[in-house]
Short mmCIF file of C-alpha atoms in Angstrom, two decimals:
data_model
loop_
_atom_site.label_atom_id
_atom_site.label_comp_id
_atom_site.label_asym_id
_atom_site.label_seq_id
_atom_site.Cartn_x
_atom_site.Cartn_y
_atom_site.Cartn_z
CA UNK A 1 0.00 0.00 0.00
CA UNK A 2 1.44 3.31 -1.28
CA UNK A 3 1.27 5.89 1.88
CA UNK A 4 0.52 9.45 0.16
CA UNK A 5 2.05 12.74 1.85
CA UNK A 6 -0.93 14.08 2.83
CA UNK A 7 -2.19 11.31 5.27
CA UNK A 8 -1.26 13.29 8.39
CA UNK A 9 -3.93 15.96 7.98
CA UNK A 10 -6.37 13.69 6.50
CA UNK A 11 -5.81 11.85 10.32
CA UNK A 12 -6.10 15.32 12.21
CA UNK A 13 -9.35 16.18 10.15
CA UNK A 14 -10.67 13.27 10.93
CA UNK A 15 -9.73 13.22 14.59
CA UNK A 16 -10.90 16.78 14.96
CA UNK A 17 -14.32 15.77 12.94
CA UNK A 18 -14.99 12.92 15.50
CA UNK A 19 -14.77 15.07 18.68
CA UNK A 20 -11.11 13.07 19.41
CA UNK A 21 -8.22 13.82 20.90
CA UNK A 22 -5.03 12.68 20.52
CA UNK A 23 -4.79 10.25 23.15
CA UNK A 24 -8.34 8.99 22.31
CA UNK A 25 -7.17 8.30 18.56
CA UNK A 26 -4.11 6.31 20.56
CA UNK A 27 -5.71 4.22 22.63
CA UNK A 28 -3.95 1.56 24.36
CA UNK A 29 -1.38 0.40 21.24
CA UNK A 30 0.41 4.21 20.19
CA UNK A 31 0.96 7.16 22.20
CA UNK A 32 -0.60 10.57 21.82
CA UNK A 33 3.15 12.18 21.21
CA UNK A 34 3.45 9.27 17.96
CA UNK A 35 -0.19 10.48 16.60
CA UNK A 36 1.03 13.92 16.80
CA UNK A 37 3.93 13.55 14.80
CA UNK A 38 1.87 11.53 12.30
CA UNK A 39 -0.46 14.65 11.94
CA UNK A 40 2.44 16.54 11.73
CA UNK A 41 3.99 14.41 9.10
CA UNK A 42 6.94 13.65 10.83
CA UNK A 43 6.07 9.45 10.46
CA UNK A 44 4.96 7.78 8.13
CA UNK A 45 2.56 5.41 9.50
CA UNK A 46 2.51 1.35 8.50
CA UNK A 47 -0.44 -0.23 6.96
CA UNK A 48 -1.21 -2.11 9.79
CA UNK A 49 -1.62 1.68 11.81
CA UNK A 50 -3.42 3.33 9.30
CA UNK A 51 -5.76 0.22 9.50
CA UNK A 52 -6.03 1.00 13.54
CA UNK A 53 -6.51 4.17 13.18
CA UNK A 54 -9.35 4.16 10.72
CA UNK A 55 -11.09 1.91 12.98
CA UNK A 56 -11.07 4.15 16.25
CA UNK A 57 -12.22 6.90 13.45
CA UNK A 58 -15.17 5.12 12.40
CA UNK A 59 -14.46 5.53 8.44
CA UNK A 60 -13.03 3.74 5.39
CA UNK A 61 -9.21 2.76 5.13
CA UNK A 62 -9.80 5.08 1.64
CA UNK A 63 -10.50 8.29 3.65
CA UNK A 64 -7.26 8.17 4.85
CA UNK A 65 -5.06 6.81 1.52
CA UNK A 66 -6.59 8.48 -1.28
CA UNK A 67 -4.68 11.17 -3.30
CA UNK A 68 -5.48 14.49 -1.69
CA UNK A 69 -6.01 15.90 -5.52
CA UNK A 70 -9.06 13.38 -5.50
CA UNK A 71 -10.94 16.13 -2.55
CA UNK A 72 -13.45 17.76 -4.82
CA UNK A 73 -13.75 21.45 -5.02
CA UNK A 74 -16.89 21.77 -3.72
CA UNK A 75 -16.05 19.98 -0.61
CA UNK A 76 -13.06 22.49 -0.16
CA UNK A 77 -15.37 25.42 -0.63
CA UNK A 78 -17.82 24.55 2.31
CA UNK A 79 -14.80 23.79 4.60
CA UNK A 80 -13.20 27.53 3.61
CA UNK A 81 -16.64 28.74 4.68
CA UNK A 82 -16.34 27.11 7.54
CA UNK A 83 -12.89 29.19 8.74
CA UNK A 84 -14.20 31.72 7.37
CA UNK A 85 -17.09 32.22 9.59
CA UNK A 86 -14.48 30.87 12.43
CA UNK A 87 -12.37 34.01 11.68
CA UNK A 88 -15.47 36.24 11.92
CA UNK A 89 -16.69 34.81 15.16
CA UNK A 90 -13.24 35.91 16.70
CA UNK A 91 -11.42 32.06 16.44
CA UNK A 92 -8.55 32.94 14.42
CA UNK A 93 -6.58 30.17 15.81
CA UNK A 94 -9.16 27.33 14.88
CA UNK A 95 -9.46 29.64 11.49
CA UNK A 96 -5.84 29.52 10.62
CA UNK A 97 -5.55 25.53 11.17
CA UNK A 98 -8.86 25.13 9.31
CA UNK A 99 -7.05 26.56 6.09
CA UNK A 100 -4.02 25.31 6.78
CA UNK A 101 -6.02 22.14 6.47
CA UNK A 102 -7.39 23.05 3.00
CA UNK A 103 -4.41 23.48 1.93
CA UNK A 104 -2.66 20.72 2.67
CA UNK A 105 -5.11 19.18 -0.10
CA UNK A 106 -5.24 21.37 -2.17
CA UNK A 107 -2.11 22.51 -4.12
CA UNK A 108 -1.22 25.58 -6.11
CA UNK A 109 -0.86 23.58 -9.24
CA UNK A 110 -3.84 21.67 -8.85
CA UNK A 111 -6.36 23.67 -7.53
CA UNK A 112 -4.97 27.49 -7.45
CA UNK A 113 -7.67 28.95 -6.50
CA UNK A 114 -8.81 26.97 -3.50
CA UNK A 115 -4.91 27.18 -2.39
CA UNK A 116 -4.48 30.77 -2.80
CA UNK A 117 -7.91 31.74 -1.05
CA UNK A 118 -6.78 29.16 2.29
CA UNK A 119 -3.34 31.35 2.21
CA UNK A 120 -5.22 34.26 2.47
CA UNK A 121 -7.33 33.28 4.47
CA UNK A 122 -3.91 32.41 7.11
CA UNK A 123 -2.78 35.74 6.42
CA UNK A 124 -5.46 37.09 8.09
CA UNK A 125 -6.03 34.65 10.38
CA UNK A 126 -2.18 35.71 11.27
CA UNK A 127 -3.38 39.34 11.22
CA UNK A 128 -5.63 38.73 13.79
CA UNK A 129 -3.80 36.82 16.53
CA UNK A 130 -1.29 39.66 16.11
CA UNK A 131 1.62 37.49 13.94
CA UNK A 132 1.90 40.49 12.30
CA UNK A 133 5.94 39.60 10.70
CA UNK A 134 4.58 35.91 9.61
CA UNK A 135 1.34 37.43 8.41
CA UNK A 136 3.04 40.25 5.81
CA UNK A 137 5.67 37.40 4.83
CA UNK A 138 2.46 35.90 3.09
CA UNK A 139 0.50 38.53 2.22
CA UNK A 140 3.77 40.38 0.30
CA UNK A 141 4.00 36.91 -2.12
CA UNK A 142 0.14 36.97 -2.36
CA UNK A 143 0.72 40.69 -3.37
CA UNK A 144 3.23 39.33 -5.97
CA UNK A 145 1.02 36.39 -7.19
CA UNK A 146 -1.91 39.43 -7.73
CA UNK A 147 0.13 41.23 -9.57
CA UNK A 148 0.52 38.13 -12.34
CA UNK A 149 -2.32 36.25 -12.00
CA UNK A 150 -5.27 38.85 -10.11
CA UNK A 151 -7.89 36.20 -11.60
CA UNK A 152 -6.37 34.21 -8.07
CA UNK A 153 -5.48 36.57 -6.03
CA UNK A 154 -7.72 39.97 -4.44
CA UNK A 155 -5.47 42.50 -4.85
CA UNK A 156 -7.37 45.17 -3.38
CA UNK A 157 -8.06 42.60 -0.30
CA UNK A 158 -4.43 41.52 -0.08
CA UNK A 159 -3.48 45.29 -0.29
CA UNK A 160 -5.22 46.49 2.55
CA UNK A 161 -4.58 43.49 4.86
CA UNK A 162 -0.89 44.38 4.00
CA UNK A 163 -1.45 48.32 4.90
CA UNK A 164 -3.64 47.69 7.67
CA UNK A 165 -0.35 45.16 9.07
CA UNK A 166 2.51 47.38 8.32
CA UNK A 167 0.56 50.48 9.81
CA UNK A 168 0.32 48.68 13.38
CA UNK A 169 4.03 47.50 13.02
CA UNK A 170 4.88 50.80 12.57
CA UNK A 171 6.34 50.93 8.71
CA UNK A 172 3.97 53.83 7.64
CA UNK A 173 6.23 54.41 4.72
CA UNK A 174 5.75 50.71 3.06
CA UNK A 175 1.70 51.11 4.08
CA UNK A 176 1.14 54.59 2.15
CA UNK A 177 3.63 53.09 -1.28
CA UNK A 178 1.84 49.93 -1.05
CA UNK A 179 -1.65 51.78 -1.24
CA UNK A 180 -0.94 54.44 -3.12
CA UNK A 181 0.32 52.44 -5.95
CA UNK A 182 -2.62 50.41 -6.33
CA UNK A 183 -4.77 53.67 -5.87
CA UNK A 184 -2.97 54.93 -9.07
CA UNK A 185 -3.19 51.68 -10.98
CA UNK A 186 -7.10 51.87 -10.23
CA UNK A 187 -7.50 55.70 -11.45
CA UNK A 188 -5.93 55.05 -14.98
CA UNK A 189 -8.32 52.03 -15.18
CA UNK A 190 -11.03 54.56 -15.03
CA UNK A 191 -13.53 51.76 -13.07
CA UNK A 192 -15.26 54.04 -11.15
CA UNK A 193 -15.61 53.44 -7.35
CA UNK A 194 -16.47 49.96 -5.63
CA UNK A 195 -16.85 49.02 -2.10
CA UNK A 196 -13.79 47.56 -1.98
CA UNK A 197 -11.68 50.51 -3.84
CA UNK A 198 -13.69 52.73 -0.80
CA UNK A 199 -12.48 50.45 1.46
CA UNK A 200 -9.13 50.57 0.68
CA UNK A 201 -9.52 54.59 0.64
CA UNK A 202 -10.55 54.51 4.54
CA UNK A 203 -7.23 52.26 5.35
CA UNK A 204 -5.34 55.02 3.79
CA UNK A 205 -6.92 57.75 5.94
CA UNK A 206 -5.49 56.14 9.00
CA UNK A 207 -2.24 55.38 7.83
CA UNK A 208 -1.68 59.58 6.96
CA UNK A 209 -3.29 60.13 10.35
CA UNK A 210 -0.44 57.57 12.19
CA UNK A 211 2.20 59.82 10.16
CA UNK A 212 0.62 63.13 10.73
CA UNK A 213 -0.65 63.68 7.31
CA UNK A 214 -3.69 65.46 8.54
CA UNK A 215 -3.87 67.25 5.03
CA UNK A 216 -3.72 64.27 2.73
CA UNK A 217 -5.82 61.81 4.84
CA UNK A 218 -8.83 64.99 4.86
CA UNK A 219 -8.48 64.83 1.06
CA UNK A 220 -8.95 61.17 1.25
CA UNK A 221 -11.71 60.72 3.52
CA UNK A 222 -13.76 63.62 1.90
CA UNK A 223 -12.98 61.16 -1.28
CA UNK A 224 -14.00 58.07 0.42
CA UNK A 225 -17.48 59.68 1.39
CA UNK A 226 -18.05 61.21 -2.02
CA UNK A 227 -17.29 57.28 -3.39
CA UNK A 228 -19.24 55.74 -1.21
CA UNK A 229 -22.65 58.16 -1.25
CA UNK A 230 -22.05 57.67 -5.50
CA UNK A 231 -22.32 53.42 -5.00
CA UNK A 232 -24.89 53.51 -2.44
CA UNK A 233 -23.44 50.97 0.14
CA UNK A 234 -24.66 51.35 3.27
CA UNK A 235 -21.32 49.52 5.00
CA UNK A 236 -18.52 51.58 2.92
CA UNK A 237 -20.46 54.94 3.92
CA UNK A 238 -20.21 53.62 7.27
CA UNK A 239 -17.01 52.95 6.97
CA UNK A 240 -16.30 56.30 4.91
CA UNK A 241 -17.66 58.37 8.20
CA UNK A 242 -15.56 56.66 10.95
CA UNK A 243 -12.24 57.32 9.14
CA UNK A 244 -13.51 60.99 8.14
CA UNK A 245 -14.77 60.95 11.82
CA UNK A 246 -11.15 60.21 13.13
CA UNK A 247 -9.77 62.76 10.46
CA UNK A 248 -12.07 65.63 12.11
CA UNK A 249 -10.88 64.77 16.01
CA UNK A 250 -7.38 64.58 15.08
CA UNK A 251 -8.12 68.25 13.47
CA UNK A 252 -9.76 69.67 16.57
CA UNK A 253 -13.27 69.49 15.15
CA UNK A 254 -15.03 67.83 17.64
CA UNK A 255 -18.55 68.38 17.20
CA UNK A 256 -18.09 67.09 13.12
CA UNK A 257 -16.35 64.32 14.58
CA UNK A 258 -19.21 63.42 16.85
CA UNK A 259 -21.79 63.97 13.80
CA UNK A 260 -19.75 61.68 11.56
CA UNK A 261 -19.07 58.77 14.26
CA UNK A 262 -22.75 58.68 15.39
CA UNK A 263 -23.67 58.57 11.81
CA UNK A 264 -21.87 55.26 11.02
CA UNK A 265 -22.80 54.37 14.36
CA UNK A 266 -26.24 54.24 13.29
CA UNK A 267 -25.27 52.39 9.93
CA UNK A 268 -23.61 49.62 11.37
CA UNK A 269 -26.16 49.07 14.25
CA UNK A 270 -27.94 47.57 11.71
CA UNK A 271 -25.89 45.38 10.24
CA UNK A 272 -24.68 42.02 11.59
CA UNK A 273 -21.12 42.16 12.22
CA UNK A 274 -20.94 42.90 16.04
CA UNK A 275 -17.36 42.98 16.05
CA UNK A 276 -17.10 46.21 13.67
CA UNK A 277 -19.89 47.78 15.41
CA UNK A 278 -17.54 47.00 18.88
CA UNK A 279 -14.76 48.07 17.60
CA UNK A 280 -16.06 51.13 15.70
CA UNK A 281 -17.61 51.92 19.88
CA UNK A 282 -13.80 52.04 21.02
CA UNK A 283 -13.37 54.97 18.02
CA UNK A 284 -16.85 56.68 19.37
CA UNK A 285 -15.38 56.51 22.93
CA UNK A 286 -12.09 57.91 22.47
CA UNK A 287 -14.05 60.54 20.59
CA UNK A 288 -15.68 61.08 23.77
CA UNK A 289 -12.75 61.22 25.88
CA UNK A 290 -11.02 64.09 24.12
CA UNK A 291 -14.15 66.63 23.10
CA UNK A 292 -14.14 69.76 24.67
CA UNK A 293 -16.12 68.83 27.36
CA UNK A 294 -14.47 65.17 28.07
CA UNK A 295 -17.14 62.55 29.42
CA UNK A 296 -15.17 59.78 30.89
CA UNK A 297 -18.16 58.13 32.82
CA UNK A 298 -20.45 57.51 29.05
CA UNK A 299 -17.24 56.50 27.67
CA UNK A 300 -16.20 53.78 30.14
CA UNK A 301 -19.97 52.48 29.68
CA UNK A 302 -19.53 52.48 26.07
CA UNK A 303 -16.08 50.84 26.29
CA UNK A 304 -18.03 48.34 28.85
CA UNK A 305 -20.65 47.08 26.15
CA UNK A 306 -17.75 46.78 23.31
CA UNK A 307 -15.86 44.36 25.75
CA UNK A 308 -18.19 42.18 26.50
CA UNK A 309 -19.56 42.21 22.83
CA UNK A 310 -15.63 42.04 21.43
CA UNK A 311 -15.13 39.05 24.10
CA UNK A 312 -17.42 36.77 22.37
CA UNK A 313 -16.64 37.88 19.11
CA UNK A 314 -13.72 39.63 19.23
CA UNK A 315 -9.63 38.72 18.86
CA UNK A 316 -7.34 39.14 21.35
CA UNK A 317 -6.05 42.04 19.77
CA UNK A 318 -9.70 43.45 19.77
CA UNK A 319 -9.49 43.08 23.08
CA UNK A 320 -6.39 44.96 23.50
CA UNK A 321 -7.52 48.08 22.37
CA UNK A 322 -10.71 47.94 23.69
CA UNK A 323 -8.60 47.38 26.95
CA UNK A 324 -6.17 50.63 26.17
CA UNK A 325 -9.57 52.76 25.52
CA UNK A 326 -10.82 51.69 28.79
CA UNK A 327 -7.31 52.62 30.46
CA UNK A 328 -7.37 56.30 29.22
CA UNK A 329 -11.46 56.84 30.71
CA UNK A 330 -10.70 55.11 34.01
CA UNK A 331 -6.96 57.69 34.23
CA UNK A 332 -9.71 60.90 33.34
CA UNK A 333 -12.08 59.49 35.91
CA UNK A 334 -9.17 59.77 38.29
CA UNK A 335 -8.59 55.84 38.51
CA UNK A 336 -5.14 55.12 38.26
CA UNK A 337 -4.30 51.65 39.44
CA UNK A 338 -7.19 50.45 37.32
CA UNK A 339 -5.89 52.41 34.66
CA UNK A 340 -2.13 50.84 34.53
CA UNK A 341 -3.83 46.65 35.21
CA UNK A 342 -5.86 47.89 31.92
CA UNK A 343 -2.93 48.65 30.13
CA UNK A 344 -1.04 46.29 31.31
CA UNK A 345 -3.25 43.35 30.18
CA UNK A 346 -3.31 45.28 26.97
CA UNK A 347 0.64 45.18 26.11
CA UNK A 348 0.36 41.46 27.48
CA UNK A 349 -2.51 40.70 24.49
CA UNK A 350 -0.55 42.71 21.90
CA UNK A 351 2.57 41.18 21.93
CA UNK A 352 5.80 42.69 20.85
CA UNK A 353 4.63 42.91 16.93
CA UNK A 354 1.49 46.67 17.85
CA UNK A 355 4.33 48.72 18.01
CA UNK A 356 2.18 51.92 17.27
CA UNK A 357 -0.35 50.61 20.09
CA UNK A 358 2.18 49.26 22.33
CA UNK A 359 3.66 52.96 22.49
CA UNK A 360 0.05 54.56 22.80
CA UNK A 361 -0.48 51.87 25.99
CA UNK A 362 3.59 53.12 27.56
CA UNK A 363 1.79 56.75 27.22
CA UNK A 364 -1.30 55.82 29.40
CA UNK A 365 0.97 54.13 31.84
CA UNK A 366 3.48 56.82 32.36
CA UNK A 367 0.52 59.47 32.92
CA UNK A 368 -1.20 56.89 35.42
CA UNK A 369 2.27 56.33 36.82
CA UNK A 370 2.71 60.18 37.13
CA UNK A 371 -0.55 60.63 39.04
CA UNK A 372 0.95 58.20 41.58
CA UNK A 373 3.22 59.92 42.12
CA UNK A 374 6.05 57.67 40.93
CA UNK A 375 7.83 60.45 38.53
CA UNK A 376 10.82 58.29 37.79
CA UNK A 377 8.34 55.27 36.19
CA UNK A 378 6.36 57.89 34.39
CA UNK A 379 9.59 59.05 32.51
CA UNK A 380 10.85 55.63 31.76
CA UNK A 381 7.49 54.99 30.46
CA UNK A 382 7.13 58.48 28.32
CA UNK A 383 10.49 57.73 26.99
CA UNK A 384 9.87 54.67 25.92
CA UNK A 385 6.66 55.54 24.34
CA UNK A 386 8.05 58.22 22.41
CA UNK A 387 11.20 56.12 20.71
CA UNK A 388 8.49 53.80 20.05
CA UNK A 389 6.35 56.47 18.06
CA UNK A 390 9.85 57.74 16.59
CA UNK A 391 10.71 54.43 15.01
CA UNK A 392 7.15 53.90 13.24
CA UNK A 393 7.03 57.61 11.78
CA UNK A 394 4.54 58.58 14.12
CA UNK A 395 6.42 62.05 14.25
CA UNK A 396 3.33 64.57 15.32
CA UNK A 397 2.24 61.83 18.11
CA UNK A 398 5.96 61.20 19.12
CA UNK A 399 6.00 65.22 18.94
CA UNK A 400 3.64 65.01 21.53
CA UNK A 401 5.02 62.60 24.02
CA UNK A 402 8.47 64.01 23.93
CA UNK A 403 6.93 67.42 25.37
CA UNK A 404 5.01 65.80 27.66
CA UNK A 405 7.98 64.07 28.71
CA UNK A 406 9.51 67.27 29.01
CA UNK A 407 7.27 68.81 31.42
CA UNK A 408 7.81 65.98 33.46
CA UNK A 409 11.43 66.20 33.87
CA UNK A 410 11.07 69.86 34.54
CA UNK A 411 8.88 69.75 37.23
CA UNK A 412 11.42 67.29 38.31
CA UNK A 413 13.96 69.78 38.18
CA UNK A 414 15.85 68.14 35.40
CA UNK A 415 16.37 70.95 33.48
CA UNK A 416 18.87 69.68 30.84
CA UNK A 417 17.13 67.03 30.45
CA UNK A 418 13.21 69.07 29.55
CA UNK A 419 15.83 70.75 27.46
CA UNK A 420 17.17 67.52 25.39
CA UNK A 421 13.19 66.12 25.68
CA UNK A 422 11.79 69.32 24.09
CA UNK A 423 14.58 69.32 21.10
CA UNK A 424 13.50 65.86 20.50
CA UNK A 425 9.82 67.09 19.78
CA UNK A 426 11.15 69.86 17.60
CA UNK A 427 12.89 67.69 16.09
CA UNK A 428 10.16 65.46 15.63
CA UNK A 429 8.52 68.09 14.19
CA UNK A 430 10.44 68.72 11.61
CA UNK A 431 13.03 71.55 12.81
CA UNK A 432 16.20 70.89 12.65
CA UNK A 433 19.20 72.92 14.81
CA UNK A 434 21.56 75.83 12.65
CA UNK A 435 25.03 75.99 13.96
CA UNK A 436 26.28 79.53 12.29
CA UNK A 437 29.73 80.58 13.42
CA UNK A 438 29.55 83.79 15.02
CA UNK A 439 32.41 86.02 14.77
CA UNK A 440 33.91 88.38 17.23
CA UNK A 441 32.50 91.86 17.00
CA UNK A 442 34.76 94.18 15.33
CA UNK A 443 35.20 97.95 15.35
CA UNK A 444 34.50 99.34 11.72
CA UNK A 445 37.86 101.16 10.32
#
């Protein structure tokens, strides 16, 4: 009996299918640690185990020796709706080995399309548990694949899953070329706007925002609501408004920005996907948080009903920021130890990859850490923060912490050092030092 190469995640399938684990699928002949290396195709198994093992599966020896190419499409398709829907109920892990699954049996040469949707699909599974550096490594060759063969591969979809993960590791630069070449490519096409195309507009907002392009990300979200009124889609208007929303609070226009959030508030309230409409609550609370007239106590309740909404169908990474929101309205409401666990839990959930967030959390806790007092852990912190915001061309918001930081060492009586901190934000903001040699004053002859 010929023993094909798939036959390890035909037997973790089928385990999985049946409700097993590992040890169950043993019994009392193998050992759980020799059925894991079978699924992960580190043994090949004899007949006489395959025959076992079919048994304690309850299906044909065939199941688990036929060709993988034999797998019909069709099957494939229901189990890639299957992650899918795992992925949008906020179980990226069982979505990512669910297409890893697919394929496993279904190869680029054989069935391309199948294969290249199940990487995609990792991608963002990837995305989502915050893998951010393995989850670019595959969307930059899916990016490459789109650019030969599109009929395979999204490109618009692979493009903004690729912005969306270089903006939160920090490389705004590679986000806005990525984007903005495809954004060209679409205008000399002359295909008018799509959801997608409107879509990939809003991403872009955000990514000028991070850098401190307040004027081009405007232009873009005014753009993105013109495209999306002209197509009459309900979610990329909604969309369109929260990034213009964003755009108008980062401007000091408040009240628009309230107008705009509440509107695709009241969009995607009725729509189905409870995670956007949690996560697009954070935005509305932040919003809250920083108006003219701050209300820290309806922001915490908002931030309150995204949790437990972005707990059940949320990623960890959801989580996180729904966590970091919740830090800043408990420091306002005066708070601070339940400020810095909330922060705290949120770095622990991000992992090292958020470096944009990561900083934005080091900000909350050095302000928490000053109202404790504790002046040396609230420098630390604000120093941190700010290299952190330096190193992903966040300049205005690292502009920002490096004065703050300032004031702190002042009142600490650190002169030179406020001095070296507020240089930094200059610097930051763009001025740069003139050393002109001055020369002695003479008398004139």
């Amino acid at each position: 009996m010929k023993i094909p190469d798939g036959v390890g995640a035909r037997i973790r399938r089928l385990r999985r299918a049946a409700g097993m684990s590992q040890a169950d699928l043993a019994g009392e002949d193998l050992s759980a640690s020799y059925v894991s290396l079978l699924e992960a195709g580190k043994r090949t198994p004899s007949p006489e185990v395959l025959e076992q093992l079919a048994r304690r599966l309850g299906c044909e020896l065939s199941e688990l020796t036929d060709d993988p190419a034999k797998v019909s499409a069709g099957e494939l398709e229901v189990e890639l709706s299957y992650a899918e829907l795992a992925l949008n109920n906020g179980d990226p892990q069982a979505a990512f080995e669910a297409y890893r699954s697919i394929q496993e049996r279904a190869s680029a040469s054989s069935q391309p399309e199948i294969h290249y949707k199940a990487e995609l699909g990792m991608a963002r599974a990837l995305e989502h548990l915050g893998r951010l550096e393995e989850a670019v490594v595959r969307l930059d060759a899916l990016h490459s694949v789109s650019l030969e063969h599109p009929e395979l591969v999204p490109r618009l979809t692979t493009v903004i899953a690729l912005c969306r993960c270089y903006r939160e590791l920090g490389d705004l630069s590679h986000a806005i070329e990525v984007a903005e070449a495809t954004l060209t490519e679409l205008e000399k096409l002359h295909l008018g706007p799509t959801v997608i195309g409107v879509e990939l507009l809003s991403t872009l907002v955000g990514v000028y925002m991070e850098r401190g392009d307040m004027h081009r990300a405007s232009y873009l979200a005014t753009k993105a609501i013109e495209q999306a009124g002209s197509i009459t889609d309900s979610r990329a208007l909604g969309a369109a408004y929260w990034n213009a929303s964003v755009v108008m609070h980062r401007n000091g226009k408040t009240a628009d920005a309230l107008m705009l959030i509440e509107k695709a508030l009241a969009i995607y309230a009725e729509g189905e996907d409870q995670r956007a409409l949690a996560r697009l609550r954070n935005a509305y609370a932040v919003v809250l948080l920083q108006s003219d007239t701050p209300q820290p106590e309806a922001a915490r309740d908002v931030l309150s009903q995204s949790l437990t909404s972005l707990r059940e169908v949320g990623s960890s990474v959801d989580i996180a920021y729904c966590l970091s929101a919740l830090a800043r309205a408990e420091l306002r409401l005066g708070n601070a130890a339940v400020a810095i666990d909330h922060a705290e839990r949120a770095l622990e959930l991000l992992g090292p990859d958020h470096r944009l967030q990561n900083a934005r959390n080091h900000l909350v806790l050095a302000a928490a850490r000053l109202s404790q007092g504790d002046r040396e852990a609230a420098q630390v912190a604000y120093e941190r923060g700010a290299l952190m915001l330096e190193a992903s061309e966040a300049n205005r918001q690292a502009a920002f912490a490096w004065a703050e930081l300032a004031e702190i060492l002042r009142l600490c009586g650190e002169d030179e050092r406020a001095v070296w901190a507020y240089r930094q934000s200059m610097r930051c903001m763009g001025h740069r030092e003139t050393f002109l040699t001055t020369q002695p004053a003479t008398s004139r002859p």
